[in-house]
Amino acid sequence: MPSKSTLLWFRRDLRLGDHPALTAAAARGTVIPVFIHDDSVANLGAAPKWRLGLSLECLGAALEAKGSRLILRRGPALEVLEELIEETGVDAVYWSRLYDGTAQERDSRVKEELGNNGIEAKSFGGHVLFEPWTVATQQGNFYKVYTPFWKSVRDREVDTPLPAPDLTAPSEWPGSEALPDWELGAGMARGESIVRRFANPGESAAQSRLGAFMAQGVDEYATRRDLPAEDGTSNMSEHLTTGEISPAQLWHAALREEKDGKAGAETFRKELVWRDFAYHLLYHTPRLTEGNWREEWDAFPWNEDERRKEVTAWKQARTGIPIVDAGLREMYVTGRMHNRVRMNVASYLSKHLMCHWLIGLKWFEDCLIDWDIANNALGWQWAAGSGPDAAPYFRIFNPETQAKRFDPDHAYIKRWIAEGQENPSKDALSYFDAIPASWGLSPSDPYPAPIVSADEGRKRALDAYENRGF
DNA sequence: TCTTTGTTTAT
DNA sequence: TAAACAAAG
C-alpha cells in the first residue's frame, strides 16, 4: 500500500510529545522533519539564537533515537519547502501555528502557494492553550484586560496531551546542512563558558524539570514565586519558548496537582494564562511589539537615543540601584531573570531613567534565552504603562521598597553584585568574566552611586506624567 | 502582579 | 512604636 509522505516543518515546537501536527503527519505515513534557517532565525537576538541551537541539537538526537532525522536547510521558507517537496515527492506540509505578524504573513503565503500547487499545507495548534480567535467578550471583542480573560478560560477543557508518535522514515533522506555550520552561537561570546551552566535544553530535560516542580515546587509556588533569591518558580520559560514542552502539558500537570489540593497549582495556571493572554493580544494587535499600544503615550517624553549614558549604565548593570543591577547581571550571566526583578528593571528604565521601553525590550531580546515575542512585548508595555490592561494610576515601582519586600536579607543582591563585597559569590564574579572587556569593569571597582535615585526618578517621571498632555 | 499617605489597631 | 488597614492616584 503506498503510504503518504509529509514534511513536518518545525519552528517553535521542538518536541515530539503533545505535538498535534507531528501526530497527524505520523498518522498519514512517512514523516520528514525539517527545520529552516530563514530570516526569523537570522533576526533572533544573540541569546535566543544560541539557545535555539541547543534545542535543535536535542531534537535531532530525539528524532534519531526514533529512527528519524532532523533535516536542516537554510533559505527563505517557501523556497526551501518547495525544493524539499521537489526532492522528496511529499504531498503535504504540516506545522504548528505561530501568532506574530511576521510569522503569520510568511505562513499564509506558504499555505496559499503550496495549496495552489496541489500540496496539502496545514497548520495545527499547540503553541498556546486557547486559539486567540476562540476567546471573546460578550460583545465579540478580544480581551484587553487579564482578569476577565482568565475568568473566561479558567474552566475550559484543554485537550489531553498526545504521546510522542512512532515515526516512519522515508526510504531515502534528503540532504541536510550541519548544525555547527549555522554558528547559531556566534553572537554569544559568553555562551559556552558562562550561560551554558544555566541552560537546560531539550524535551526530556523539560519533562524532568516539570516533574520536579510538580513534586516539590508547586505547593508553595504562590508565595515563593515572588522571591528572587529562592528557586520558587517553575523554570519552564526556556522550554515553552522553544516548544520543548507544550502549555497543555503544563496545564494538565497543574490540574492534577490542583485536584490533589496543592495550593500553588492554580496560581501556576494563571501564569500560563498570562502567556496565552500575551499571544491573544499579539494576534489581535500585532503592533504590540512595535510601539505604544495606547497611542496617546506617544506624547510621553521618553528618550529614544540608545547612546545616552543612562542606557549604557542600565545595560551594563551599573545604575547604582542594587536590585536593578542584580537583575540585569542575572540576565547577562544566565540568560534569564526572575520575573519580580524584570518588572523592576523595566520600571526603572522607563520611569526613573525616562528611556523608551523599546530600548529595554530589544536588550531583553538579545540577552534572554527564554525570550518570547509576546511575553516580552506585553511585559514591557505593562511596565511602561503604555499597554492594554493599564492601571488607572501611574505605575511606578520603588526599587527600594521592592528590594525590602522581596529580598529582605539581600540574598539575591549579594548573589549578583560583586562590588563592595569581601567574598563575592561565584555568580557575581562570573558577570565580569561574561561581559566584554571593552566595558572596562572590574569586581574591585567601587559600587556606583545611583545615577538616578529612587526618589528623584519618581518625582521626575510623575512630573512628566502630569504634564503629558493626555 | 503598585506606592504613598494618613489613620487605626495591637502590643 | 510598629503593624495593619483604607483610600487615592
Tab-separated table of C-alpha atoms (C1' of nucleotides) in Angstrom:
chain	number	residue	atom	x	y	z
A	1	MET	CA	0.000	0.000	0.000
A	2	PRO	CA	1.570	3.316	-0.982
A	3	SER	CA	1.950	5.413	2.101
A	4	LYS	CA	1.665	9.166	2.066
A	5	SER	CA	4.583	11.344	2.991
A	6	THR	CA	4.599	14.598	4.975
A	7	LEU	CA	7.125	17.348	5.629
A	8	LEU	CA	6.902	18.355	9.275
A	9	TRP	CA	8.118	21.927	9.431
A	10	PHE	CA	9.458	22.527	12.963
A	11	ARG	CA	9.661	26.105	14.220
A	12	ARG	CA	8.893	26.842	17.891
A	13	ASP	CA	7.605	23.374	18.700
A	14	LEU	CA	10.850	21.459	19.192
A	15	ARG	CA	9.383	18.396	20.869
A	16	LEU	CA	7.855	15.048	19.951
A	17	GLY	CA	5.264	14.742	22.714
A	18	ASP	CA	1.943	16.586	22.582
A	19	HIS	CA	2.619	17.721	19.043
A	20	PRO	CA	-0.661	17.685	17.088
A	21	ALA	CA	0.976	18.426	13.738
A	22	LEU	CA	3.567	15.681	14.172
A	23	THR	CA	0.955	13.201	15.350
A	24	ALA	CA	-1.214	13.957	12.327
A	25	ALA	CA	1.772	13.669	9.994
A	26	ALA	CA	2.801	10.343	11.533
A	27	ALA	CA	-0.713	9.017	11.064
A	28	ARG	CA	-0.538	9.760	7.326
A	29	GLY	CA	2.619	7.786	6.616
A	30	THR	CA	6.278	8.707	6.385
A	31	VAL	CA	7.480	11.883	8.034
A	32	ILE	CA	10.378	14.103	7.003
A	33	PRO	CA	11.141	16.551	9.840
A	34	VAL	CA	12.732	19.799	8.724
A	35	PHE	CA	13.922	22.982	10.396
A	36	ILE	CA	14.505	26.019	8.192
A	37	HIS	CA	17.016	28.752	8.967
A	38	ASP	CA	15.188	31.697	7.433
A	39	ASP	CA	15.028	35.380	8.384
A	40	SER	CA	13.034	34.575	11.506
A	41	VAL	CA	16.129	32.748	12.747
A	42	ALA	CA	18.668	35.183	11.321
A	43	ASN	CA	16.909	38.044	13.104
A	44	LEU	CA	16.904	36.435	16.551
A	45	GLY	CA	18.840	38.073	19.360
A	46	ALA	CA	22.170	36.560	20.347
A	47	ALA	CA	20.984	34.554	23.361
A	48	PRO	CA	17.742	33.165	21.883
A	49	LYS	CA	19.603	32.171	18.724
A	50	TRP	CA	22.255	30.348	20.701
A	51	ARG	CA	19.617	28.630	22.850
A	52	LEU	CA	17.748	27.577	19.713
A	53	GLY	CA	20.871	25.757	18.549
A	54	LEU	CA	20.970	23.719	21.769
A	55	SER	CA	17.342	22.831	21.327
A	56	LEU	CA	17.807	21.764	17.711
A	57	GLU	CA	20.663	19.519	18.763
A	58	CYS	CA	18.383	17.808	21.281
A	59	LEU	CA	15.516	17.485	18.836
A	60	GLY	CA	17.821	15.958	16.226
A	61	ALA	CA	19.043	13.383	18.735
A	62	ALA	CA	15.495	12.582	19.881
A	63	LEU	CA	14.401	12.053	16.286
A	64	GLU	CA	17.371	9.810	15.588
A	65	ALA	CA	16.513	7.715	18.602
A	66	LYS	CA	13.193	7.064	16.865
A	67	GLY	CA	14.862	6.123	13.591
A	68	SER	CA	14.124	9.521	12.107
A	69	ARG	CA	16.206	12.639	11.413
A	70	LEU	CA	16.043	16.407	11.508
A	71	ILE	CA	16.776	17.914	8.105
A	72	LEU	CA	18.336	21.377	8.331
A	73	ARG	CA	18.112	23.823	5.453
A	74	ARG	CA	18.877	27.494	5.097
A	75	GLY	CA	16.925	29.966	2.964
A	76	PRO	CA	13.513	31.615	2.606
A	77	ALA	CA	10.947	29.193	3.992
A	78	LEU	CA	8.762	28.924	0.903
A	79	GLU	CA	11.727	28.302	-1.402
A	80	VAL	CA	13.202	25.687	0.905
A	81	LEU	CA	9.885	23.898	1.276
A	82	GLU	CA	9.371	23.870	-2.490
A	83	GLU	CA	12.857	22.434	-3.011
A	84	LEU	CA	12.214	19.716	-0.458
A	85	ILE	CA	8.846	18.884	-1.987
A	86	GLU	CA	10.564	18.535	-5.345
A	87	GLU	CA	13.379	16.391	-3.915
A	88	THR	CA	11.272	14.081	-1.787
A	89	GLY	CA	7.904	13.910	-3.527
A	90	VAL	CA	5.920	14.580	-0.353
A	91	ASP	CA	2.335	15.701	-0.836
A	92	ALA	CA	1.800	17.571	2.429
A	93	VAL	CA	3.474	20.070	4.737
A	94	TYR	CA	2.327	20.339	8.381
A	95	TRP	CA	3.341	22.817	11.065
A	96	SER	CA	2.263	24.346	14.391
A	97	ARG	CA	0.790	27.822	14.188
A	98	LEU	CA	2.550	30.985	15.339
A	99	TYR	CA	0.817	34.267	16.053
A	100	ASP	CA	3.157	37.201	15.452
A	101	GLY	CA	2.655	39.337	12.370
A	102	THR	CA	5.825	38.282	10.573
A	103	ALA	CA	5.211	34.573	11.019
A	104	GLN	CA	1.537	34.910	10.131
A	105	GLU	CA	2.382	36.687	6.906
A	106	ARG	CA	5.003	34.128	5.933
A	107	ASP	CA	2.828	31.167	6.837
A	108	SER	CA	-0.284	32.314	4.995
A	109	ARG	CA	1.792	32.893	1.881
A	110	VAL	CA	3.298	29.401	2.228
A	111	LYS	CA	-0.151	27.921	2.718
A	112	GLU	CA	-1.505	29.697	-0.333
A	113	GLU	CA	1.408	28.954	-2.664
A	114	LEU	CA	1.713	25.304	-1.693
A	115	GLY	CA	-2.055	24.893	-1.889
A	116	ASN	CA	-2.003	26.292	-5.418
A	117	ASN	CA	0.492	23.585	-6.316
A	118	GLY	CA	-1.683	20.787	-5.002
A	119	ILE	CA	0.212	20.312	-1.752
A	120	GLU	CA	-1.774	19.927	1.441
A	121	ALA	CA	-0.424	22.737	3.611
A	122	LYS	CA	-1.937	22.551	7.058
A	123	SER	CA	-1.321	24.298	10.360
A	124	PHE	CA	-2.108	22.923	13.823
A	125	GLY	CA	-2.416	24.280	17.340
A	126	GLY	CA	-0.141	23.508	20.242
A	127	HIS	CA	1.799	26.706	20.888
A	128	VAL	CA	-0.955	28.254	23.010
A	129	LEU	CA	-3.700	26.824	25.206
A	130	PHE	CA	-6.537	28.684	23.522
A	131	GLU	CA	-6.551	29.844	19.924
A	132	PRO	CA	-6.733	33.649	20.061
A	133	TRP	CA	-9.931	33.807	17.987
A	134	THR	CA	-11.777	31.434	20.322
A	135	VAL	CA	-11.671	33.765	23.317
A	136	ALA	CA	-14.026	36.736	23.054
A	137	THR	CA	-16.043	39.069	25.256
A	138	GLN	CA	-19.861	39.157	25.309
A	139	GLN	CA	-19.692	41.819	22.606
A	140	GLY	CA	-17.497	39.612	20.476
A	141	ASN	CA	-14.341	41.645	21.003
A	142	PHE	CA	-10.943	40.392	22.040
A	143	TYR	CA	-9.931	40.833	25.668
A	144	LYS	CA	-7.832	43.777	26.766
A	145	VAL	CA	-7.773	43.053	30.484
A	146	TYR	CA	-6.235	39.988	32.064
A	147	THR	CA	-8.726	39.143	34.816
A	148	PRO	CA	-11.801	38.758	32.600
A	149	PHE	CA	-9.628	36.816	30.151
A	150	TRP	CA	-8.636	34.448	32.950
A	151	LYS	CA	-12.251	34.076	34.083
A	152	SER	CA	-13.360	33.205	30.590
A	153	VAL	CA	-10.794	30.409	30.147
A	154	ARG	CA	-10.083	29.030	33.614
A	155	ASP	CA	-12.674	26.276	33.381
A	156	ARG	CA	-12.223	25.422	29.727
A	157	GLU	CA	-11.275	21.983	28.586
A	158	VAL	CA	-7.739	21.711	27.254
A	159	ASP	CA	-7.007	18.735	25.017
A	160	THR	CA	-5.252	15.893	26.800
A	161	PRO	CA	-1.584	15.896	25.772
A	162	LEU	CA	-0.703	13.491	22.976
A	163	PRO	CA	2.012	10.861	23.335
A	164	ALA	CA	5.024	11.081	21.037
A	165	PRO	CA	4.086	9.181	17.884
A	166	ASP	CA	6.094	6.427	16.213
A	167	LEU	CA	7.748	7.764	13.112
A	168	THR	CA	8.154	6.070	9.763
A	169	ALA	CA	11.308	7.108	7.927
A	170	PRO	CA	11.356	7.663	4.177
A	171	SER	CA	13.310	5.144	2.090
A	172	GLU	CA	15.688	7.924	1.166
A	173	TRP	CA	16.561	11.028	3.171
A	174	PRO	CA	17.082	14.427	1.562
A	175	GLY	CA	20.378	16.138	2.307
A	176	SER	CA	20.793	18.245	5.419
A	177	GLU	CA	23.088	21.069	6.385
A	178	ALA	CA	25.186	20.631	9.536
A	179	LEU	CA	24.044	22.437	12.664
A	180	PRO	CA	27.533	23.659	13.667
A	181	ASP	CA	27.859	25.338	10.261
A	182	TRP	CA	24.975	27.603	11.175
A	183	GLU	CA	27.051	29.071	14.001
A	184	LEU	CA	23.968	29.960	15.983
A	185	GLY	CA	26.145	30.840	18.963
A	186	ALA	CA	28.361	33.241	17.033
A	187	GLY	CA	26.838	36.385	18.546
A	188	MET	CA	27.053	34.912	22.002
A	189	ALA	CA	30.674	35.074	23.071
A	190	ARG	CA	29.641	34.393	26.657
A	191	GLY	CA	27.521	31.401	25.628
A	192	GLU	CA	29.627	28.320	26.041
A	193	SER	CA	31.648	29.403	29.017
A	194	ILE	CA	29.031	31.071	31.157
A	195	VAL	CA	25.400	30.689	30.213
A	196	ARG	CA	25.777	27.016	29.337
A	197	ARG	CA	25.941	26.251	33.062
A	198	PHE	CA	22.397	27.527	33.409
A	199	ALA	CA	20.674	26.460	30.206
A	200	ASN	CA	18.803	23.184	30.344
A	201	PRO	CA	17.910	22.319	26.766
A	202	GLY	CA	15.693	19.610	25.368
A	203	GLU	CA	12.354	17.928	25.723
A	204	SER	CA	13.463	15.326	28.240
A	205	ALA	CA	15.161	17.983	30.385
A	206	ALA	CA	11.914	19.944	30.276
A	207	GLN	CA	9.959	16.912	31.410
A	208	SER	CA	12.240	16.144	34.338
A	209	ARG	CA	12.178	19.761	35.423
A	210	LEU	CA	8.404	19.765	35.242
A	211	GLY	CA	8.256	16.579	37.283
A	212	ALA	CA	10.465	18.078	39.966
A	213	PHE	CA	8.422	21.268	40.063
A	214	MET	CA	5.127	19.450	40.381
A	215	ALA	CA	6.543	17.141	43.054
A	216	GLN	CA	8.065	19.893	45.189
A	217	GLY	CA	7.741	23.469	43.998
A	218	VAL	CA	4.141	23.949	43.032
A	219	ASP	CA	2.649	23.726	46.505
A	220	GLU	CA	4.405	26.868	47.684
A	221	TYR	CA	4.527	28.496	44.281
A	222	ALA	CA	2.038	31.246	45.122
A	223	THR	CA	4.271	32.706	47.816
A	224	ARG	CA	7.775	31.682	46.782
A	225	ARG	CA	7.492	32.696	43.132
A	226	ASP	CA	7.867	36.332	44.105
A	227	LEU	CA	11.153	35.946	45.963
A	228	PRO	CA	14.067	36.262	43.540
A	229	ALA	CA	16.600	34.728	45.926
A	230	GLU	CA	14.663	31.478	46.012
A	231	ASP	CA	14.243	28.835	43.363
A	232	GLY	CA	10.492	29.166	43.695
A	233	THR	CA	9.445	29.478	40.057
A	234	SER	CA	8.744	26.700	37.590
A	235	ASN	CA	11.738	27.474	35.362
A	236	MET	CA	9.642	26.439	32.379
A	237	SER	CA	10.123	29.589	30.298
A	238	GLU	CA	13.094	28.444	28.209
A	239	HIS	CA	11.213	25.234	27.392
A	240	LEU	CA	7.987	26.994	26.496
A	241	THR	CA	9.611	29.462	24.163
A	242	THR	CA	11.412	26.759	22.199
A	243	GLY	CA	8.400	24.489	22.379
A	244	GLU	CA	10.366	21.775	24.162
A	245	ILE	CA	7.230	21.467	26.259
A	246	SER	CA	3.649	22.439	25.444
A	247	PRO	CA	1.460	24.707	27.558
A	248	ALA	CA	-1.183	21.981	27.511
A	249	GLN	CA	1.240	19.568	29.180
A	250	LEU	CA	1.839	22.143	31.909
A	251	TRP	CA	-1.878	22.902	32.243
A	252	HIS	CA	-2.789	19.252	32.771
A	253	ALA	CA	0.091	18.656	35.171
A	254	ALA	CA	-1.090	21.656	37.210
A	255	LEU	CA	-4.714	20.491	37.147
A	256	ARG	CA	-3.679	17.156	38.601
A	257	GLU	CA	-1.910	18.932	41.464
A	258	GLU	CA	-4.880	21.238	41.936
A	259	LYS	CA	-7.124	18.208	42.444
A	260	ASP	CA	-4.571	16.988	44.992
A	261	GLY	CA	-5.090	20.230	46.877
A	262	LYS	CA	-1.711	21.786	46.073
A	263	ALA	CA	-2.078	25.436	46.917
A	264	GLY	CA	0.072	26.978	44.203
A	265	ALA	CA	-1.261	24.978	41.268
A	266	GLU	CA	-3.963	27.435	40.292
A	267	THR	CA	-1.530	30.328	40.564
A	268	PHE	CA	0.704	28.465	38.151
A	269	ARG	CA	-2.192	28.022	35.705
A	270	LYS	CA	-2.803	31.746	35.990
A	271	GLU	CA	0.759	32.391	34.915
A	272	LEU	CA	0.307	30.087	31.938
A	273	VAL	CA	-2.768	32.097	31.051
A	274	TRP	CA	-0.716	35.312	31.188
A	275	ARG	CA	1.319	33.816	28.377
A	276	ASP	CA	-1.820	32.984	26.437
A	277	PHE	CA	-3.158	36.475	27.099
A	278	ALA	CA	0.025	37.924	25.598
A	279	TYR	CA	-0.459	35.829	22.459
A	280	HIS	CA	-4.141	36.753	22.368
A	281	LEU	CA	-3.205	40.433	22.325
A	282	LEU	CA	-0.349	39.935	19.889
A	283	TYR	CA	-2.626	38.137	17.457
A	284	HIS	CA	-5.369	40.748	17.624
A	285	THR	CA	-2.996	43.739	17.698
A	286	PRO	CA	0.346	42.850	16.094
A	287	ARG	CA	1.571	46.385	16.825
A	288	LEU	CA	2.005	45.207	20.447
A	289	THR	CA	5.686	44.614	19.652
A	290	GLU	CA	6.242	47.854	17.790
A	291	GLY	CA	5.225	50.842	19.841
A	292	ASN	CA	2.865	52.206	22.440
A	293	TRP	CA	-0.274	50.089	22.343
A	294	ARG	CA	-2.129	53.148	23.614
A	295	GLU	CA	-1.093	55.650	21.038
A	296	GLU	CA	-1.620	58.620	23.351
A	297	TRP	CA	1.568	57.502	25.074
A	298	ASP	CA	3.463	58.686	22.001
A	299	ALA	CA	3.224	62.072	23.713
A	300	PHE	CA	5.200	60.843	26.720
A	301	PRO	CA	8.717	62.320	26.641
A	302	TRP	CA	10.755	59.120	26.629
A	303	ASN	CA	14.350	59.377	25.475
A	304	GLU	CA	14.860	57.256	22.408
A	305	ASP	CA	18.603	57.687	21.949
A	306	GLU	CA	20.298	54.389	22.780
A	307	ARG	CA	23.673	56.081	23.137
A	308	ARG	CA	22.683	58.015	26.232
A	309	LYS	CA	24.786	57.337	29.295
A	310	GLU	CA	21.718	56.189	31.256
A	311	VAL	CA	21.108	53.444	28.706
A	312	THR	CA	24.722	52.317	28.846
A	313	ALA	CA	24.687	52.255	32.639
A	314	TRP	CA	21.459	50.271	32.606
A	315	LYS	CA	22.682	47.732	30.044
A	316	GLN	CA	25.993	47.329	31.823
A	317	ALA	CA	24.178	46.905	35.150
A	318	ARG	CA	25.877	49.877	36.794
A	319	THR	CA	22.877	52.056	37.649
A	320	GLY	CA	23.747	52.087	41.339
A	321	ILE	CA	20.342	50.623	42.223
A	322	PRO	CA	21.203	47.167	43.609
A	323	ILE	CA	18.023	45.290	42.711
A	324	VAL	CA	18.150	46.665	39.163
A	325	ASP	CA	21.814	45.895	38.612
A	326	ALA	CA	21.441	42.449	40.159
A	327	GLY	CA	18.644	41.596	37.748
A	328	LEU	CA	20.488	42.835	34.687
A	329	ARG	CA	23.537	40.822	35.736
A	330	GLU	CA	21.475	37.716	36.354
A	331	MET	CA	20.174	38.094	32.812
A	332	TYR	CA	23.603	38.587	31.298
A	333	VAL	CA	25.048	35.562	33.050
A	334	THR	CA	22.150	33.101	32.989
A	335	GLY	CA	20.072	34.299	30.060
A	336	ARG	CA	17.086	34.595	32.370
A	337	MET	CA	15.839	36.992	35.031
A	338	HIS	CA	13.413	36.488	37.877
A	339	ASN	CA	10.026	37.914	36.948
A	340	ARG	CA	9.770	40.131	40.015
A	341	VAL	CA	13.067	41.716	39.028
A	342	ARG	CA	12.077	42.065	35.369
A	343	MET	CA	9.266	44.352	36.472
A	344	ASN	CA	11.713	46.416	38.482
A	345	VAL	CA	14.394	46.825	35.843
A	346	ALA	CA	11.706	47.718	33.298
A	347	SER	CA	10.115	50.260	35.589
A	348	TYR	CA	13.484	51.812	36.393
A	349	LEU	CA	14.455	52.198	32.729
A	350	SER	CA	11.118	53.536	31.541
A	351	LYS	CA	10.254	55.699	34.552
A	352	HIS	CA	13.288	56.672	36.613
A	353	LEU	CA	15.612	56.912	33.626
A	354	MET	CA	12.827	58.102	31.300
A	355	CYS	CA	14.185	55.959	28.462
A	356	HIS	CA	11.883	54.358	25.919
A	357	TRP	CA	10.727	50.879	26.853
A	358	LEU	CA	11.521	49.665	23.313
A	359	ILE	CA	15.219	50.071	24.139
A	360	GLY	CA	14.751	47.689	27.042
A	361	LEU	CA	12.594	45.329	25.015
A	362	LYS	CA	15.402	44.993	22.457
A	363	TRP	CA	18.067	44.434	25.106
A	364	PHE	CA	15.979	41.648	26.633
A	365	GLU	CA	15.519	40.212	23.175
A	366	ASP	CA	19.278	39.998	22.799
A	367	CYS	CA	20.012	38.620	26.254
A	368	LEU	CA	17.209	36.240	27.239
A	369	ILE	CA	17.425	32.552	26.415
A	370	ASP	CA	13.713	32.410	27.276
A	371	TRP	CA	12.867	35.379	25.041
A	372	ASP	CA	9.258	35.098	23.940
A	373	ILE	CA	7.953	37.631	21.461
A	374	ALA	CA	4.522	38.033	23.072
A	375	ASN	CA	5.542	37.867	26.727
A	376	ASN	CA	8.388	40.298	26.229
A	377	ALA	CA	6.245	42.875	24.455
A	378	LEU	CA	3.344	42.655	26.901
A	379	GLY	CA	5.692	42.775	29.867
A	380	TRP	CA	7.409	45.948	28.690
A	381	GLN	CA	4.176	47.678	27.752
A	382	TRP	CA	2.749	46.724	31.133
A	383	ALA	CA	5.713	48.163	32.995
A	384	ALA	CA	5.785	51.287	30.881
A	385	GLY	CA	2.051	51.768	31.317
A	386	SER	CA	1.522	52.112	27.569
A	387	GLY	CA	-0.202	48.799	27.048
A	388	PRO	CA	-3.623	47.253	27.388
A	389	ASP	CA	-4.541	46.203	30.914
A	390	ALA	CA	-3.202	49.548	32.132
A	391	ALA	CA	-3.664	50.560	35.724
A	392	PRO	CA	-5.796	53.617	36.481
A	393	TYR	CA	-2.743	55.169	38.116
A	394	PHE	CA	0.799	55.894	37.014
A	395	ARG	CA	2.574	52.612	37.531
A	396	ILE	CA	5.958	53.190	39.050
A	397	PHE	CA	7.896	50.733	41.168
A	398	ASN	CA	10.009	51.890	44.066
A	399	PRO	CA	13.155	49.740	43.756
A	400	GLU	CA	13.995	50.255	47.435
A	401	THR	CA	10.554	49.202	48.662
A	402	GLN	CA	10.576	46.251	46.289
A	403	ALA	CA	14.006	45.097	47.456
A	404	LYS	CA	12.922	45.353	51.087
A	405	ARG	CA	9.746	43.425	50.486
A	406	PHE	CA	11.003	40.706	48.170
A	407	ASP	CA	14.692	40.420	49.019
A	408	PRO	CA	14.677	41.353	52.709
A	409	ASP	CA	18.041	39.844	53.620
A	410	HIS	CA	19.663	40.922	50.313
A	411	ALA	CA	20.428	37.334	49.349
A	412	TYR	CA	19.577	37.982	45.712
A	413	ILE	CA	21.506	41.226	45.547
A	414	LYS	CA	24.542	39.629	47.177
A	415	ARG	CA	24.397	36.747	44.760
A	416	TRP	CA	24.767	39.062	41.766
A	417	ILE	CA	26.676	42.173	42.868
A	418	ALA	CA	30.400	41.727	43.481
A	419	GLU	CA	31.486	45.305	44.139
A	420	GLY	CA	31.956	46.178	47.770
A	421	GLN	CA	31.777	42.590	48.986
A	422	GLU	CA	34.640	40.883	50.774
A	423	ASN	CA	33.858	37.484	49.342
A	424	PRO	CA	31.766	37.927	46.219
A	425	SER	CA	29.844	34.863	45.090
A	426	LYS	CA	30.933	32.821	42.108
A	427	ASP	CA	27.902	34.079	40.209
A	428	ALA	CA	28.668	37.720	40.992
A	429	LEU	CA	32.222	37.254	39.734
A	430	SER	CA	31.127	35.377	36.641
A	431	TYR	CA	29.408	38.534	35.421
A	432	PHE	CA	32.840	40.068	34.953
A	433	ASP	CA	34.002	37.022	33.001
A	434	ALA	CA	30.947	37.226	30.788
A	435	ILE	CA	30.929	40.910	29.833
A	436	PRO	CA	33.072	42.330	27.025
A	437	ALA	CA	36.456	43.668	28.120
A	438	SER	CA	35.560	46.899	26.343
A	439	TRP	CA	33.120	47.715	29.150
A	440	GLY	CA	36.142	48.215	31.363
A	441	LEU	CA	34.524	46.917	34.547
A	442	SER	CA	36.144	45.082	37.416
A	443	PRO	CA	34.720	43.452	40.561
A	444	SER	CA	37.110	45.542	42.623
A	445	ASP	CA	35.595	48.798	41.342
A	446	PRO	CA	33.559	50.668	43.934
A	447	TYR	CA	29.838	50.090	43.557
A	448	PRO	CA	28.446	53.207	41.822
A	449	ALA	CA	26.145	55.731	43.453
A	450	PRO	CA	22.639	55.744	41.912
A	451	ILE	CA	22.676	57.522	38.545
A	452	VAL	CA	19.075	58.454	39.347
A	453	SER	CA	17.844	57.834	42.881
A	454	ALA	CA	14.550	56.160	43.667
A	455	ASP	CA	13.007	59.399	44.949
A	456	GLU	CA	14.387	61.753	42.341
A	457	GLY	CA	13.418	59.415	39.493
A	458	ARG	CA	9.922	59.006	40.837
A	459	LYS	CA	9.437	62.765	41.048
A	460	ARG	CA	10.754	63.343	37.553
A	461	ALA	CA	8.585	60.618	35.997
A	462	LEU	CA	5.471	61.746	37.878
A	463	ASP	CA	6.106	65.272	36.734
A	464	ALA	CA	6.354	64.113	33.116
A	465	TYR	CA	3.171	62.095	33.582
A	466	GLU	CA	1.238	65.032	34.964
A	467	ASN	CA	2.346	67.240	32.096
A	468	ARG	CA	1.922	64.595	29.427
A	469	GLY	CA	-0.974	66.331	27.709
A	470	PHE	CA	-3.452	63.454	27.597
B	1	DT	C1'	1.493	41.402	39.946
B	2	DC	C1'	1.960	49.365	42.971
B	3	DT	C1'	3.101	53.421	46.052
B	4	DT	C1'	2.172	56.964	49.223
B	5	DT	C1'	-0.166	58.967	52.884
B	6	DG	C1'	-2.922	59.087	56.651
B	7	DT	C1'	-5.496	56.541	60.159
B	8	DT	C1'	-6.499	52.805	63.205
B	9	DT	C1'	-5.255	48.940	65.925
B	10	DA	C1'	-2.248	45.905	68.533
B	11	DT	C1'	1.438	45.348	71.692
C	1	DT	C1'	6.070	52.100	68.202
C	2	DA	C1'	5.055	49.126	64.703
C	3	DA	C1'	1.994	46.726	62.123
C	4	DA	C1'	-2.350	46.644	59.661
C	5	DC	C1'	-5.660	48.946	57.008
C	6	DA	C1'	-8.015	52.231	53.804
C	7	DA	C1'	-8.068	55.476	50.255
C	8	DA	C1'	-6.474	57.725	46.407
C	9	DG	C1'	-3.519	58.330	42.449
